[in-house]
XYZ file of C-alpha atoms in Angstrom:
659
model
C 93.813 109.009 110.848
C 96.980 110.896 112.189
C 100.617 108.951 112.451
C 103.092 111.825 114.215
C 105.302 108.120 114.249
C 104.950 107.443 110.648
C 104.160 111.448 109.050
C 106.399 113.873 111.974
C 102.510 115.532 111.286
C 101.081 116.434 115.474
C 97.214 117.116 115.534
C 96.772 120.903 115.531
C 95.476 123.205 118.872
C 91.860 123.832 117.203
C 91.154 119.876 117.191
C 90.312 117.174 120.066
C 94.353 115.014 119.039
C 94.446 111.623 117.475
C 97.724 110.545 117.724
C 98.164 106.669 117.350
C 101.283 105.796 118.937
C 103.226 102.721 117.640
C 104.805 100.732 120.993
C 107.317 97.907 119.887
C 107.449 94.081 120.422
C 109.529 94.262 122.869
C 107.723 96.617 125.602
C 104.828 95.701 124.914
C 105.004 92.972 127.666
C 105.600 95.910 130.692
C 102.956 97.474 129.974
C 100.101 95.539 129.424
C 100.338 93.030 132.562
C 96.882 94.270 133.187
C 95.941 92.720 129.070
C 94.595 89.671 127.653
C 96.081 87.045 124.816
C 94.292 87.123 122.085
C 94.943 86.022 118.402
C 93.983 87.638 115.265
C 94.382 85.544 112.216
C 94.190 87.074 108.738
C 92.090 85.387 106.239
C 93.422 87.830 103.783
C 96.025 89.039 101.163
C 97.375 91.650 103.013
C 98.796 92.502 106.023
C 97.179 93.999 108.926
C 97.828 96.512 111.708
C 95.825 96.312 114.672
C 95.043 99.348 116.738
C 93.498 100.057 120.902
C 91.129 102.817 120.674
C 90.453 104.444 124.138
C 89.355 108.152 125.018
C 91.356 111.271 125.599
C 91.342 111.952 129.230
C 88.737 108.550 131.563
C 85.179 108.852 132.600
C 85.122 111.675 135.178
C 82.111 111.201 137.208
C 79.413 111.552 136.700
C 80.419 110.876 132.920
C 81.095 114.314 130.894
C 77.738 115.125 128.041
C 80.657 116.914 124.885
C 80.846 114.642 121.994
C 84.404 115.326 121.648
C 85.575 113.868 125.657
C 84.944 110.639 123.395
C 86.202 110.855 120.382
C 88.908 108.329 120.461
C 92.564 107.271 119.870
C 94.153 105.344 117.983
C 97.430 103.621 119.281
C 99.408 100.547 117.133
C 99.545 97.666 119.140
C 99.952 94.376 116.672
C 100.593 93.045 113.345
C 99.341 90.313 111.203
C 100.781 89.098 108.216
C 98.550 88.164 105.238
C 96.803 84.823 104.897
C 98.716 84.515 108.618
C 98.192 84.644 112.104
C 99.460 86.991 115.031
C 98.997 86.607 118.625
C 99.894 89.582 121.020
C 98.642 90.553 124.946
C 95.960 93.888 124.981
C 97.120 96.807 126.808
C 94.745 96.921 128.911
C 92.293 93.408 130.079
C 88.423 96.197 128.406
C 90.069 96.918 125.096
C 88.897 98.111 122.426
C 90.369 97.143 118.772
C 90.232 98.039 115.642
C 91.975 96.350 112.726
C 92.423 97.492 108.982
C 94.122 96.948 106.250
C 98.129 97.559 107.329
C 98.364 99.884 103.217
C 96.605 101.933 103.653
C 94.621 101.849 107.713
C 91.116 101.092 106.242
C 89.190 99.692 109.256
C 88.178 95.768 108.218
C 87.228 94.922 111.721
C 86.102 96.242 114.974
C 86.408 93.425 117.408
C 86.324 94.018 121.666
C 86.569 91.350 123.866
C 84.014 89.880 126.406
C 84.407 91.909 129.680
C 86.722 89.094 131.895
C 87.724 86.797 129.007
C 91.040 85.161 129.993
C 92.326 85.325 126.499
C 90.007 85.822 123.240
C 90.410 85.392 119.200
C 89.200 86.669 115.434
C 89.318 86.043 111.990
C 89.672 88.842 109.538
C 88.759 87.572 106.893
C 86.439 88.553 102.566
C 83.037 88.943 103.989
C 84.859 91.688 107.091
C 86.133 93.954 103.524
C 83.183 93.332 102.058
C 80.748 94.261 104.279
C 82.942 97.578 105.021
C 82.890 98.602 101.415
C 79.710 98.855 101.409
C 79.447 100.988 104.165
C 81.932 103.071 102.905
C 79.346 103.662 99.671
C 76.407 103.963 102.782
C 78.949 106.762 104.550
C 79.358 108.917 100.967
C 75.384 108.669 100.279
C 75.069 110.192 103.498
C 77.139 112.730 103.315
C 76.649 113.601 99.537
C 72.939 113.610 99.832
C 71.628 114.662 102.863
C 68.360 115.562 102.305
C 68.377 111.394 100.613
C 65.088 109.284 103.292
C 68.049 106.729 103.840
C 70.318 109.774 105.336
C 67.046 110.893 107.042
C 66.183 108.163 108.414
C 69.787 107.342 109.822
C 70.281 110.760 111.572
C 66.385 110.465 113.002
C 67.867 107.174 114.970
C 70.521 109.811 116.939
C 69.212 112.852 117.643
C 66.161 111.081 118.608
C 67.594 108.583 120.564
C 66.449 108.378 123.833
C 68.177 105.217 125.439
C 71.441 104.753 124.144
C 71.917 101.062 124.687
C 68.801 100.560 122.020
C 71.204 101.986 119.753
C 73.267 98.406 118.121
C 70.128 96.877 117.709
C 68.682 99.317 115.912
C 71.409 100.216 113.875
C 71.601 97.264 112.531
C 68.592 97.127 111.691
C 68.061 100.203 109.503
C 71.782 98.271 107.690
C 68.708 94.977 107.438
C 65.962 96.448 106.014
C 68.147 98.942 104.138
C 69.993 95.923 101.993
C 73.846 95.831 103.388
C 73.194 92.962 106.096
C 75.408 92.319 108.361
C 76.284 95.659 109.064
C 76.587 96.784 112.779
C 77.242 100.185 114.585
C 80.612 99.339 115.030
C 81.421 98.815 110.990
C 79.728 102.653 110.639
C 82.052 104.151 113.643
C 84.973 102.684 112.772
C 84.411 103.828 108.374
C 83.038 106.658 108.987
C 86.459 107.606 111.924
C 88.599 106.855 108.790
C 87.159 108.829 106.035
C 87.261 111.327 108.427
C 90.134 111.401 109.492
C 92.151 109.992 107.303
C 93.938 111.240 103.971
C 93.966 107.737 102.318
C 90.020 108.140 101.702
C 90.732 111.102 99.392
C 93.792 110.500 97.210
C 94.119 112.800 94.018
C 95.000 116.566 92.889
C 92.907 119.257 94.504
C 92.821 122.379 92.599
C 92.301 125.894 94.975
C 91.290 128.528 94.327
C 89.847 132.035 96.001
C 87.466 133.285 95.424
C 86.686 137.253 95.385
C 83.460 137.803 98.098
C 81.711 141.337 98.088
C 78.443 142.571 100.233
C 75.890 141.322 97.106
C 76.814 137.997 96.071
C 80.579 136.211 94.642
C 82.533 136.388 92.025
C 84.305 133.288 90.000
C 87.504 133.145 90.758
C 89.310 133.862 87.501
C 92.722 131.724 88.462
C 94.064 128.960 90.304
C 96.544 129.780 94.023
C 97.752 126.617 93.978
C 97.169 122.833 94.644
C 96.574 120.497 97.113
C 97.906 117.287 96.114
C 96.469 114.083 99.010
C 98.973 110.955 98.661
C 99.854 108.667 101.055
C 98.106 109.490 104.083
C 99.480 113.074 103.674
C 98.828 116.373 101.871
C 99.995 119.314 100.588
C 99.391 122.646 99.878
C 101.959 124.132 96.220
C 101.369 127.702 96.627
C 101.078 129.409 92.907
C 103.284 132.016 92.899
C 102.427 134.715 94.358
C 100.366 132.977 97.877
C 102.315 132.298 101.227
C 103.269 128.381 101.634
C 101.835 126.655 104.659
C 104.294 124.007 105.998
C 103.139 121.284 106.847
C 99.445 119.831 107.114
C 97.050 118.406 109.410
C 93.798 115.608 109.164
C 91.375 115.337 111.625
C 88.249 115.515 111.785
C 87.136 116.501 108.726
C 89.691 119.442 108.893
C 92.502 120.029 107.451
C 95.405 122.441 108.629
C 98.758 123.594 109.081
C 100.676 124.097 111.960
C 98.603 126.576 115.196
C 95.971 128.072 112.185
C 93.353 129.677 112.790
C 91.009 131.745 110.433
C 93.101 134.759 110.553
C 96.361 132.465 109.494
C 97.800 129.542 108.303
C 95.847 127.223 106.460
C 91.837 125.899 107.504
C 90.280 123.835 105.480
C 86.698 121.740 106.619
C 86.727 118.796 103.727
C 83.215 117.968 102.411
C 82.189 114.769 100.225
C 79.838 116.613 97.819
C 77.939 114.680 95.049
C 78.637 116.327 91.423
C 75.542 116.423 90.699
C 75.168 120.103 90.569
C 77.785 120.371 87.690
C 76.248 117.242 86.164
C 77.681 114.361 87.441
C 75.217 113.007 89.660
C 76.842 109.530 90.134
C 79.919 110.896 91.248
C 81.322 112.025 95.045
C 83.771 113.658 95.168
C 85.394 115.851 97.928
C 86.254 118.931 98.044
C 87.917 121.504 100.881
C 86.058 125.184 101.925
C 87.597 127.421 105.236
C 90.589 129.898 104.844
C 94.217 130.931 103.344
C 95.380 133.509 105.675
C 91.708 134.834 106.789
C 91.554 135.058 103.327
C 88.740 132.828 101.679
C 89.980 129.411 99.953
C 88.262 126.998 98.151
C 89.781 123.311 96.435
C 88.614 121.314 94.078
C 89.789 117.445 92.254
C 88.829 119.295 88.934
C 90.439 122.770 87.419
C 88.143 126.318 86.327
C 85.137 125.867 88.744
C 81.124 126.825 87.099
C 79.530 126.973 89.634
C 80.263 128.337 93.310
C 79.013 125.281 94.980
C 81.308 127.236 98.270
C 78.474 129.044 99.868
C 76.486 126.532 101.004
C 77.931 123.118 100.735
C 79.294 122.920 104.399
C 75.004 124.100 105.240
C 73.506 121.695 103.009
C 75.677 119.106 104.420
C 75.476 119.908 108.293
C 72.920 116.935 109.402
C 75.257 114.549 107.499
C 77.992 115.759 109.754
C 75.652 115.791 112.357
C 75.073 111.525 111.454
C 78.549 111.420 111.716
C 79.998 112.899 114.976
C 76.845 112.254 116.997
C 76.709 108.600 116.251
C 80.780 107.835 116.496
C 80.257 110.022 119.553
C 78.390 107.720 121.272
C 79.287 104.990 120.129
C 82.564 105.502 121.504
C 80.392 106.203 124.846
C 78.726 103.914 124.751
C 81.633 101.530 124.822
C 83.758 102.714 127.824
C 80.412 103.911 130.321
C 79.568 100.276 129.971
C 81.987 99.382 132.491
C 81.298 102.223 134.698
C 78.128 102.446 137.485
C 74.549 103.722 136.091
C 76.801 105.125 133.072
C 74.664 104.456 130.487
C 71.921 105.410 132.263
C 73.869 109.135 132.822
C 74.289 109.195 129.726
C 71.129 108.986 128.119
C 68.840 111.263 130.711
C 72.267 114.113 129.194
C 71.093 112.707 125.710
C 69.710 116.253 125.170
C 72.922 118.593 125.995
C 75.527 115.512 124.722
C 73.614 116.482 121.153
C 73.424 120.068 122.473
C 76.672 120.638 123.042
C 77.723 118.770 119.582
C 76.138 120.653 117.620
C 77.635 123.842 119.098
C 81.232 122.394 117.971
C 79.327 121.928 113.744
C 78.142 125.518 114.115
C 81.279 127.355 115.353
C 83.461 125.022 112.406
C 80.940 126.658 110.118
C 83.066 130.096 111.083
C 85.579 129.061 108.405
C 83.328 126.480 106.227
C 80.788 128.994 104.718
C 81.766 132.039 103.436
C 78.262 133.178 103.015
C 77.383 133.356 106.487
C 78.464 136.926 106.855
C 77.007 137.826 103.210
C 73.583 139.461 103.331
C 71.171 141.044 105.692
C 69.600 139.868 109.034
C 66.476 138.441 107.595
C 63.796 140.253 109.371
C 60.271 139.277 109.186
C 58.308 142.190 108.321
C 56.193 144.182 111.489
C 56.363 140.706 113.125
C 57.017 140.561 116.627
C 56.394 137.108 118.092
C 55.326 136.304 121.686
C 54.650 139.610 122.007
C 51.188 140.273 123.658
C 48.587 142.732 123.295
C 49.248 146.096 124.294
C 47.824 149.252 123.444
C 50.380 152.357 124.958
C 48.803 155.842 124.897
C 51.105 158.747 125.615
C 49.286 162.367 125.664
C 51.788 165.016 126.454
C 49.561 168.314 127.033
C 51.357 171.792 127.273
C 49.782 175.391 127.829
C 51.268 178.808 126.749
C 48.889 181.654 126.445
C 49.182 183.327 123.614
C 47.669 187.223 122.800
C 47.192 186.693 119.324
C 42.148 187.984 118.908
C 42.390 185.255 115.699
C 41.922 181.950 116.060
C 43.321 179.641 113.701
C 42.772 176.011 113.824
C 45.116 173.186 112.725
C 43.613 169.661 112.312
C 47.000 167.225 110.734
C 46.551 163.648 111.118
C 48.890 161.162 110.587
C 48.100 157.354 109.823
C 50.728 155.427 108.701
C 49.390 151.208 108.772
C 51.909 148.664 107.572
C 50.721 145.412 106.988
C 52.287 143.679 104.138
C 51.464 139.878 104.977
C 47.507 139.266 102.860
C 45.106 138.527 106.751
C 43.016 136.089 103.527
C 46.276 133.827 104.047
C 45.580 133.444 107.137
C 43.096 130.809 109.576
C 43.389 127.949 110.827
C 46.305 128.180 113.516
C 46.366 131.270 115.383
C 49.668 132.512 115.884
C 51.278 135.874 117.422
C 51.830 138.482 114.431
C 52.554 141.324 115.499
C 51.338 144.185 113.429
C 52.697 147.777 114.405
C 49.925 150.566 113.756
C 51.270 154.182 114.527
C 48.406 156.738 114.674
C 49.363 160.173 114.610
C 46.657 162.590 115.891
C 47.628 166.779 116.152
C 45.236 169.178 117.199
C 46.122 173.022 117.586
C 43.907 175.192 118.827
C 45.220 179.135 118.869
C 42.413 180.982 120.060
C 42.976 185.387 121.761
C 43.971 185.194 125.276
C 43.353 181.195 126.097
C 45.658 177.779 125.933
C 47.373 176.647 122.908
C 47.353 172.980 123.704
C 48.477 170.393 122.101
C 47.676 166.182 122.227
C 49.388 163.918 120.883
C 48.442 160.268 121.415
C 50.701 157.552 119.359
C 48.516 154.419 119.570
C 50.391 150.948 118.883
C 48.335 148.081 118.620
C 49.618 144.522 118.050
C 46.793 142.575 115.839
C 46.380 138.383 116.066
C 46.499 137.240 112.521
C 44.893 134.173 111.939
C 46.738 131.882 109.133
C 45.601 128.913 107.453
C 48.795 127.326 107.348
C 47.813 124.027 108.809
C 51.336 124.054 110.908
C 51.691 120.335 112.794
C 55.169 119.014 114.696
C 58.091 118.098 112.569
C 56.364 119.687 109.452
C 59.038 122.468 109.382
C 62.004 119.981 109.725
C 59.601 118.010 106.431
C 59.996 121.280 104.901
C 63.567 121.814 105.452
C 64.337 118.366 104.313
C 62.375 118.088 100.646
C 63.329 121.508 99.868
C 67.386 120.499 100.776
C 66.951 117.485 98.835
C 65.492 119.304 95.644
C 68.434 121.941 96.069
C 71.586 119.198 96.372
C 69.687 116.743 94.205
C 69.096 119.799 91.098
C 68.397 123.020 92.390
C 70.863 124.690 93.533
C 72.381 126.288 89.696
C 68.922 127.620 89.331
C 69.127 128.945 92.417
C 72.514 130.758 92.196
C 71.984 131.949 88.406
C 72.742 135.704 88.750
C 73.418 135.566 92.662
C 72.704 138.351 95.222
C 72.789 137.770 98.744
C 69.716 140.492 100.122
C 69.144 137.990 103.677
C 71.522 135.817 105.358
C 71.075 132.269 104.447
C 71.465 130.965 108.277
C 68.954 133.534 109.476
C 66.153 132.045 107.317
C 65.680 130.288 110.565
C 64.126 133.364 112.552
C 61.546 133.524 110.050
C 60.119 130.348 110.923
C 59.936 131.705 115.078
C 55.856 132.346 113.477
C 54.547 128.982 114.048
C 56.955 128.237 117.064
C 53.951 127.678 118.684
C 52.927 125.109 116.858
C 56.574 123.149 116.410
C 58.538 124.300 119.561
C 60.295 121.065 118.853
C 61.210 121.020 115.573
C 62.655 125.019 115.997
C 64.531 124.439 119.507
C 66.719 121.384 117.952
C 67.545 123.335 114.470
C 70.609 124.373 113.503
C 70.540 127.537 111.936
C 73.013 126.080 109.524
C 69.073 123.575 108.533
C 67.591 127.054 106.712
C 70.020 127.492 104.738
C 68.137 125.622 101.385
C 65.043 128.445 102.367
C 67.705 131.049 102.473
C 68.596 130.070 98.916
C 65.860 130.057 97.905
C 64.308 133.329 99.184
C 67.103 135.258 97.856
C 66.637 134.275 94.498
C 62.436 134.691 94.789
C 63.184 138.283 96.103
C 66.807 138.833 93.660
C 65.353 141.441 90.947
C 68.104 140.387 88.800
C 66.069 137.258 87.338
C 63.131 137.765 85.586
C 59.995 137.239 87.377
C 58.722 134.883 84.812
C 61.871 132.492 85.475
C 61.762 132.297 89.674
C 58.360 131.013 88.581
C 59.784 128.247 86.686
C 62.450 127.759 89.552
C 59.851 127.378 91.841
C 57.911 125.378 89.680
C 60.051 122.898 89.326
C 60.981 122.679 92.517
C 57.201 121.682 93.990
C 57.528 119.315 90.902
C 60.877 117.838 93.126
C 59.890 113.900 90.672
C 57.813 112.279 88.945
C 56.713 110.179 92.333
C 53.271 112.154 93.289
C 55.005 111.174 97.376
C 57.911 113.752 96.303
C 55.798 116.872 95.780
C 56.379 119.114 98.872
C 52.054 119.299 100.741
C 50.291 122.171 100.175
C 51.170 122.818 103.333
C 54.863 122.860 102.999
C 54.087 125.944 99.795
C 51.841 127.406 101.522
C 54.882 127.919 104.732
C 57.707 128.282 101.954
C 55.191 131.136 100.724
C 54.294 132.973 103.008
C 57.482 133.053 104.485
C 58.503 134.614 101.158
C 55.590 137.415 101.603
C 57.279 137.975 105.331
C 60.808 138.921 104.164
C 60.991 142.112 104.514
C 62.554 144.162 101.643
C 62.444 147.510 100.060
C 62.165 146.410 95.980
C 59.283 144.202 96.390
C 57.636 145.691 99.435
C 57.311 149.031 96.906
C 56.802 147.114 94.301
C 53.707 145.212 96.132
C 52.134 148.368 97.913
C 52.129 150.208 94.536
C 50.448 146.912 93.156
C 46.495 147.508 91.784
C 44.181 145.357 89.825
C 40.236 144.148 90.004
C 39.930 141.999 92.005
C 37.438 139.813 89.659
C 40.357 139.625 87.812
C 42.387 137.480 91.037
C 39.824 135.239 91.777
C 39.239 134.768 88.342
C 43.806 133.922 88.281
C 43.018 132.199 91.449
C 40.614 129.535 90.684
C 42.055 128.779 86.414
C 45.033 127.353 88.848
C 42.745 125.960 91.311
C 42.237 123.419 88.073
C 46.070 121.268 88.808
C 44.918 120.159 92.282
C 45.903 117.129 91.687
C 50.165 116.253 93.866
C 51.238 115.511 90.116
C 50.196 119.011 88.305
C 49.901 120.953 91.401
C 53.269 122.794 89.472
C 51.971 123.419 86.748
C 50.589 126.018 88.505
C 52.560 128.170 89.357
C 54.137 127.656 85.236
C 50.770 129.437 84.496
C 52.066 132.331 87.358
C 55.405 132.448 85.158
C 53.860 132.822 82.310
C 50.561 135.198 83.312
C 50.753 139.375 82.511
C 47.860 141.842 83.656
C 47.736 145.132 81.423
C 50.948 143.673 79.790
C 53.023 143.119 83.870
C 53.745 140.288 85.769
C 52.909 139.855 88.955
C 55.429 141.746 90.898
C 56.574 137.968 92.913
C 54.819 139.139 97.093
C 51.476 139.342 94.911
C 52.123 136.158 92.781
C 52.802 134.809 96.135
C 49.811 135.526 97.734
C 47.483 134.432 94.673
C 49.451 131.034 94.817
C 47.788 131.124 98.789
C 45.166 131.282 97.698
C 45.227 129.011 95.872
C 46.621 125.962 97.559
C 43.876 127.987 100.132
C 41.002 126.596 97.667
C 42.540 123.092 96.735
C 44.040 122.523 100.838
C 40.549 120.490 101.151
C 41.427 118.118 98.229
C 45.138 118.033 98.975
C 46.198 117.743 102.980
């Protein structure tokens, strides 16, 4: 939280201000005539502080659908001694109070007196502290393991809600089902707010680096450019020699910034809690920062000498977690505020799609500085794919008549046929997807004859050809595939994918490649932000990266398919088909050339497919990719797209056994 009275700080202009204000006891009685008497009893051995929380502006009519309008403003209204009690009057008759530990503002209880109550009382006990500590652990899990089953289920409560009045009971049921008895929606909201607005949640020393970027990848920085010291709820940047200073820093809504900071000036960082599993410490959850210092990428981490470029994807891979936290906090406050507005809850429920979309837009805008890889690489371009374009044939004929006086007849017939089809037709069968393949036929017929007309007939025929696909895409399947892939990357796959890193295709533009399944998965794609395709973008870049041996690429792919010891964790055959087909569709000159230049007997290909088909069970499918990793023909490994097509034939053959 930001406490200007304590820390002499102010919120940066690019964030919604969270500016609690202390109200002295002497002046309180004059300011709270409309309030009610409240008594807080403290059974804990440390003092408490009580805040009143309100929205930045009063509710409008009709109510706002912008989540930023429901981010709470904290105002201190009372303190409570250790093992004691305190009575005071609330600022308003309808008051939403958050009771916190005085030393670090760690939240303990959300207290909202009953409507029209003449007085109210509450007790803060050890169970409140224990419950909030449990919820904080779950918050850290959601942020650091956004693709864990519990994290995804919790996210669904908010992104799929249709009646916001049901959220309180839905969240309580979720917590109870997942072993967090007694935890409520209110606990989640106040703990999340503390963790995203109070540096008391993340004390320590953070080592700052400015990694160099190029058109192809990232260079691990050789030396630090300063340190961030977080203590007593404040942050101080101490620059190394030659690095400019920044002045006072403010932390608000996961953003650490200097006064007036922007992407081009000052210090502007996004805080990303993450697991150190990539560095071999899977049980450690820490805070890291990624953003800019005077327009140059800056990262900060709680250990020295970064060994892996975590910052290129950390924010995007955690996008769903940021969405969960921000959406849940805003909806909780909105329900509280709009409960006193006629039809306010019903109106918000009817506009929930706009509410969520507005929140997603804000998170996506933040990724500009939080994801330094967002501008690296080419836009993902499907080969010969124009989705949702009707079949058409255009014929243009141009005739030029010119008299010749030559008595010799010369006939030149030039036929140029360019056919670009880079997607294996055999792969496709169950769902018809409009994939436009350009076939250009240029026929030049030139006839020169004495005293006759010289005619040039040029016919350009563009034909859009339907290709059938047997990837049985169902609603929810794209989202499930990205979650499955993201889970593997976050838990263990990232170090392999960034080895010899080369970025040919922008990570977040991988979403464009999924549009071929638009008809079958329109809702998935409609609600998906570009950041959520980052995992797929990482894998595509890795599989097309010639800096890594083909055998190594398929060994890594086998690890992704193996996922874990539990068969339920293995991606389905349909998911594998989607991922492989997306790799085949991605335009890449080197891979495309290698594919088009490959020749081998059809019988050899069939034999290889049959060899792979012996690994038909979910528990053994990864072994098929291990075979591809070691396979050679005529002493050469299969080009990656040729191998993808072989794998697609294999999956087609076994899909009847593993739907």
